[in-house]
Amino acid sequence: DAKTTQPNSMESNEEEPVHLPCNHSTISGTDYIHWYRQLPSQGPEYVIHGLTSNVNNRMASLAIAEDRKSSTLILHRATLRDAAVYYCILRDGSSASKIIFGSGTRLSIRP
Amino acid sequence: NAGVTQTPKFQVLKTGQSMTLQCAQDMNHEYMSWYRQDPGMGLRLIHYSVGAGITDQGEVPNGYNVSRSTTEDFPLRLLSAAPSQTSVYFCASSSHLDRAYGYTFGSGTRLTVV
């Protein structure tokens, strides 16, 4: 399984944008980039995914580097409810595949 | 839709006891997985299944058994509980038809082994 590298923790101010980086230098051509987040005392929830192009949804945006070896999850206007652990995961889209979680980035939001 | 339903939400076991954690999904998802999360740690994959009758081991399978007789259900059995199995257990499912999409997780079972 291709691995991802994320910073252990990040802090941001409320109502400011947050950029969460992820490196995945061994990504293969069929790997989708997925982001999940886990709020305190809850199960992980899917945030967004992409393959090559940048993606937007109601929760966040995903910016993917041209060589696909890194990506950035963007929260446009952080709220206190965005404080969570964010996981960047690669999922092989060409075959039956499991997903393996890394240690993620713990995001803290300052009021 | 109910999504992924896990039962029970909380359980206390004595060392050596056995039990089954239940997981059911109503989305007709082919893929299902079990994870454990120890306090302050990330999720580790225990077992997973890509369809009824097909299961495989994940990162930490020892001490656990699974079976997948139907698409909807994926129970996790603890054979002889040990204190090291104290953890929060999450079940997840995902579509087979579009492997790009994400997993849906249950709300977890908090297990304490004394």
mmCIF file of C-alpha atoms in Angstrom, chain A:
data_model
loop_
_atom_site.group_PDB
_atom_site.id
_atom_site.type_symbol
_atom_site.label_atom_id
_atom_site.label_comp_id
_atom_site.label_asym_id
_atom_site.label_seq_id
_atom_site.Cartn_x
_atom_site.Cartn_y
_atom_site.Cartn_z
ATOM 1 C CA ASP A 1 0.000 0.000 0.000
ATOM 2 C CA ALA A 2 1.292 3.426 -0.907
ATOM 3 C CA LYS A 3 1.899 5.566 2.165
ATOM 4 C CA THR A 4 1.125 9.161 3.030
ATOM 5 C CA THR A 5 2.961 11.634 5.269
ATOM 6 C CA GLN A 6 1.182 14.354 7.224
ATOM 7 C CA PRO A 7 2.236 16.787 9.964
ATOM 8 C CA ASN A 8 1.276 15.557 13.423
ATOM 9 C CA SER A 9 -0.560 18.728 14.386
ATOM 10 C CA MET A 10 -1.598 22.153 13.142
ATOM 11 C CA GLU A 11 -3.285 25.173 14.662
ATOM 12 C CA SER A 12 -5.428 27.792 13.012
ATOM 13 C CA ASN A 13 -7.642 30.709 13.942
ATOM 14 C CA GLU A 14 -11.384 30.590 13.678
ATOM 15 C CA GLU A 15 -12.837 32.012 10.452
ATOM 16 C CA GLU A 16 -9.470 31.787 8.659
ATOM 17 C CA PRO A 17 -8.576 29.337 5.871
ATOM 18 C CA VAL A 18 -6.692 26.169 6.757
ATOM 19 C CA HIS A 19 -4.364 24.281 4.435
ATOM 20 C CA LEU A 20 -3.628 20.694 5.483
ATOM 21 C CA PRO A 21 -0.740 19.153 3.497
ATOM 22 C CA CYS A 22 -0.173 15.516 2.565
ATOM 23 C CA ASN A 23 2.780 13.918 0.791
ATOM 24 C CA HIS A 24 2.327 10.711 -1.191
ATOM 25 C CA SER A 25 5.441 10.368 -3.311
ATOM 26 C CA THR A 26 4.852 6.656 -4.117
ATOM 27 C CA ILE A 27 1.321 7.169 -5.438
ATOM 28 C CA SER A 28 0.381 4.980 -8.389
ATOM 29 C CA GLY A 29 -1.662 5.989 -11.412
ATOM 30 C CA THR A 30 -4.810 4.261 -10.159
ATOM 31 C CA ASP A 31 -4.697 5.587 -6.592
ATOM 32 C CA TYR A 32 -7.426 7.988 -5.537
ATOM 33 C CA ILE A 33 -6.569 10.531 -2.827
ATOM 34 C CA HIS A 34 -9.125 10.425 -0.025
ATOM 35 C CA TRP A 35 -9.495 12.638 3.029
ATOM 36 C CA TYR A 36 -11.364 11.681 6.164
ATOM 37 C CA ARG A 37 -11.784 13.480 9.442
ATOM 38 C CA GLN A 38 -12.531 12.210 12.922
ATOM 39 C CA LEU A 39 -14.256 14.497 15.370
ATOM 40 C CA PRO A 40 -13.729 13.793 19.093
ATOM 41 C CA SER A 41 -15.481 10.605 20.240
ATOM 42 C CA GLN A 42 -16.868 9.883 16.780
ATOM 43 C CA GLY A 43 -16.079 7.568 13.896
ATOM 44 C CA PRO A 44 -14.220 8.882 10.861
ATOM 45 C CA GLU A 45 -16.251 10.642 8.207
ATOM 46 C CA TYR A 46 -15.476 11.004 4.534
ATOM 47 C CA VAL A 47 -14.548 14.548 3.492
ATOM 48 C CA ILE A 48 -13.469 14.558 -0.142
ATOM 49 C CA HIS A 49 -11.567 12.605 -2.760
ATOM 50 C CA GLY A 50 -9.834 13.223 -6.082
ATOM 51 C CA LEU A 51 -7.684 11.622 -8.748
ATOM 52 C CA THR A 52 -5.940 14.312 -10.779
ATOM 53 C CA SER A 53 -8.021 17.477 -10.837
ATOM 54 C CA ASN A 54 -8.801 19.815 -7.979
ATOM 55 C CA VAL A 55 -12.149 19.090 -6.335
ATOM 56 C CA ASN A 56 -14.647 21.155 -4.369
ATOM 57 C CA ASN A 57 -17.590 20.128 -2.232
ATOM 58 C CA ARG A 58 -19.643 21.663 0.542
ATOM 59 C CA MET A 59 -17.120 20.642 3.200
ATOM 60 C CA ALA A 60 -13.760 21.458 1.644
ATOM 61 C CA SER A 61 -11.546 21.728 -1.416
ATOM 62 C CA LEU A 62 -8.806 19.366 -2.506
ATOM 63 C CA ALA A 63 -5.819 20.690 -4.402
ATOM 64 C CA ILE A 64 -3.689 18.025 -6.108
ATOM 65 C CA ALA A 65 -0.177 18.730 -7.334
ATOM 66 C CA GLU A 66 0.455 18.272 -11.038
ATOM 67 C CA ASP A 67 2.773 15.293 -10.384
ATOM 68 C CA ARG A 68 0.230 13.911 -7.839
ATOM 69 C CA LYS A 69 2.944 13.420 -5.246
ATOM 70 C CA SER A 70 1.278 15.777 -2.811
ATOM 71 C CA SER A 71 -2.118 17.249 -2.075
ATOM 72 C CA THR A 72 -3.670 19.861 0.198
ATOM 73 C CA LEU A 73 -7.029 19.825 1.925
ATOM 74 C CA ILE A 74 -8.404 23.340 2.183
ATOM 75 C CA LEU A 75 -10.996 24.423 4.720
ATOM 76 C CA HIS A 76 -12.022 27.832 3.486
ATOM 77 C CA ARG A 77 -13.257 29.281 6.755
ATOM 78 C CA ALA A 78 -12.457 27.225 9.817
ATOM 79 C CA THR A 79 -14.955 26.942 12.645
ATOM 80 C CA LEU A 80 -14.515 25.449 16.090
ATOM 81 C CA ARG A 81 -16.436 22.406 14.833
ATOM 82 C CA ASP A 82 -13.614 21.687 12.370
ATOM 83 C CA ALA A 83 -11.270 20.725 15.203
ATOM 84 C CA ALA A 84 -10.543 17.071 14.444
ATOM 85 C CA VAL A 85 -7.924 14.611 13.239
ATOM 86 C CA TYR A 86 -7.644 14.708 9.446
ATOM 87 C CA TYR A 87 -6.448 11.634 7.566
ATOM 88 C CA CYS A 88 -5.072 11.573 4.021
ATOM 89 C CA ILE A 89 -5.396 8.096 2.473
ATOM 90 C CA LEU A 90 -4.699 6.519 -0.899
ATOM 91 C CA ARG A 91 -7.205 4.054 -2.301
ATOM 92 C CA ASP A 92 -6.513 1.917 -5.369
ATOM 93 C CA GLY A 93 -9.392 2.453 -7.777
ATOM 94 C CA SER A 94 -8.486 -0.456 -10.053
ATOM 95 C CA SER A 95 -8.968 -3.351 -7.682
ATOM 96 C CA ALA A 96 -10.724 -4.524 -4.557
ATOM 97 C CA SER A 97 -8.820 -2.599 -1.952
ATOM 98 C CA LYS A 98 -8.682 -1.945 1.724
ATOM 99 C CA ILE A 99 -7.726 1.441 3.160
ATOM 100 C CA ILE A 100 -4.996 1.867 5.744
ATOM 101 C CA PHE A 101 -5.030 4.870 8.047
ATOM 102 C CA GLY A 102 -1.873 6.726 9.001
ATOM 103 C CA SER A 103 -1.549 8.878 12.084
ATOM 104 C CA GLY A 104 -3.226 11.946 10.561
ATOM 105 C CA THR A 105 -3.017 15.649 11.462
ATOM 106 C CA ARG A 106 -4.645 16.902 14.637
ATOM 107 C CA LEU A 107 -6.162 20.301 13.796
ATOM 108 C CA SER A 108 -6.823 22.745 16.636
ATOM 109 C CA ILE A 109 -8.875 25.899 16.099
ATOM 110 C CA ARG A 110 -8.282 28.999 18.219
ATOM 111 C CA PRO A 111 -11.389 31.105 18.945
#
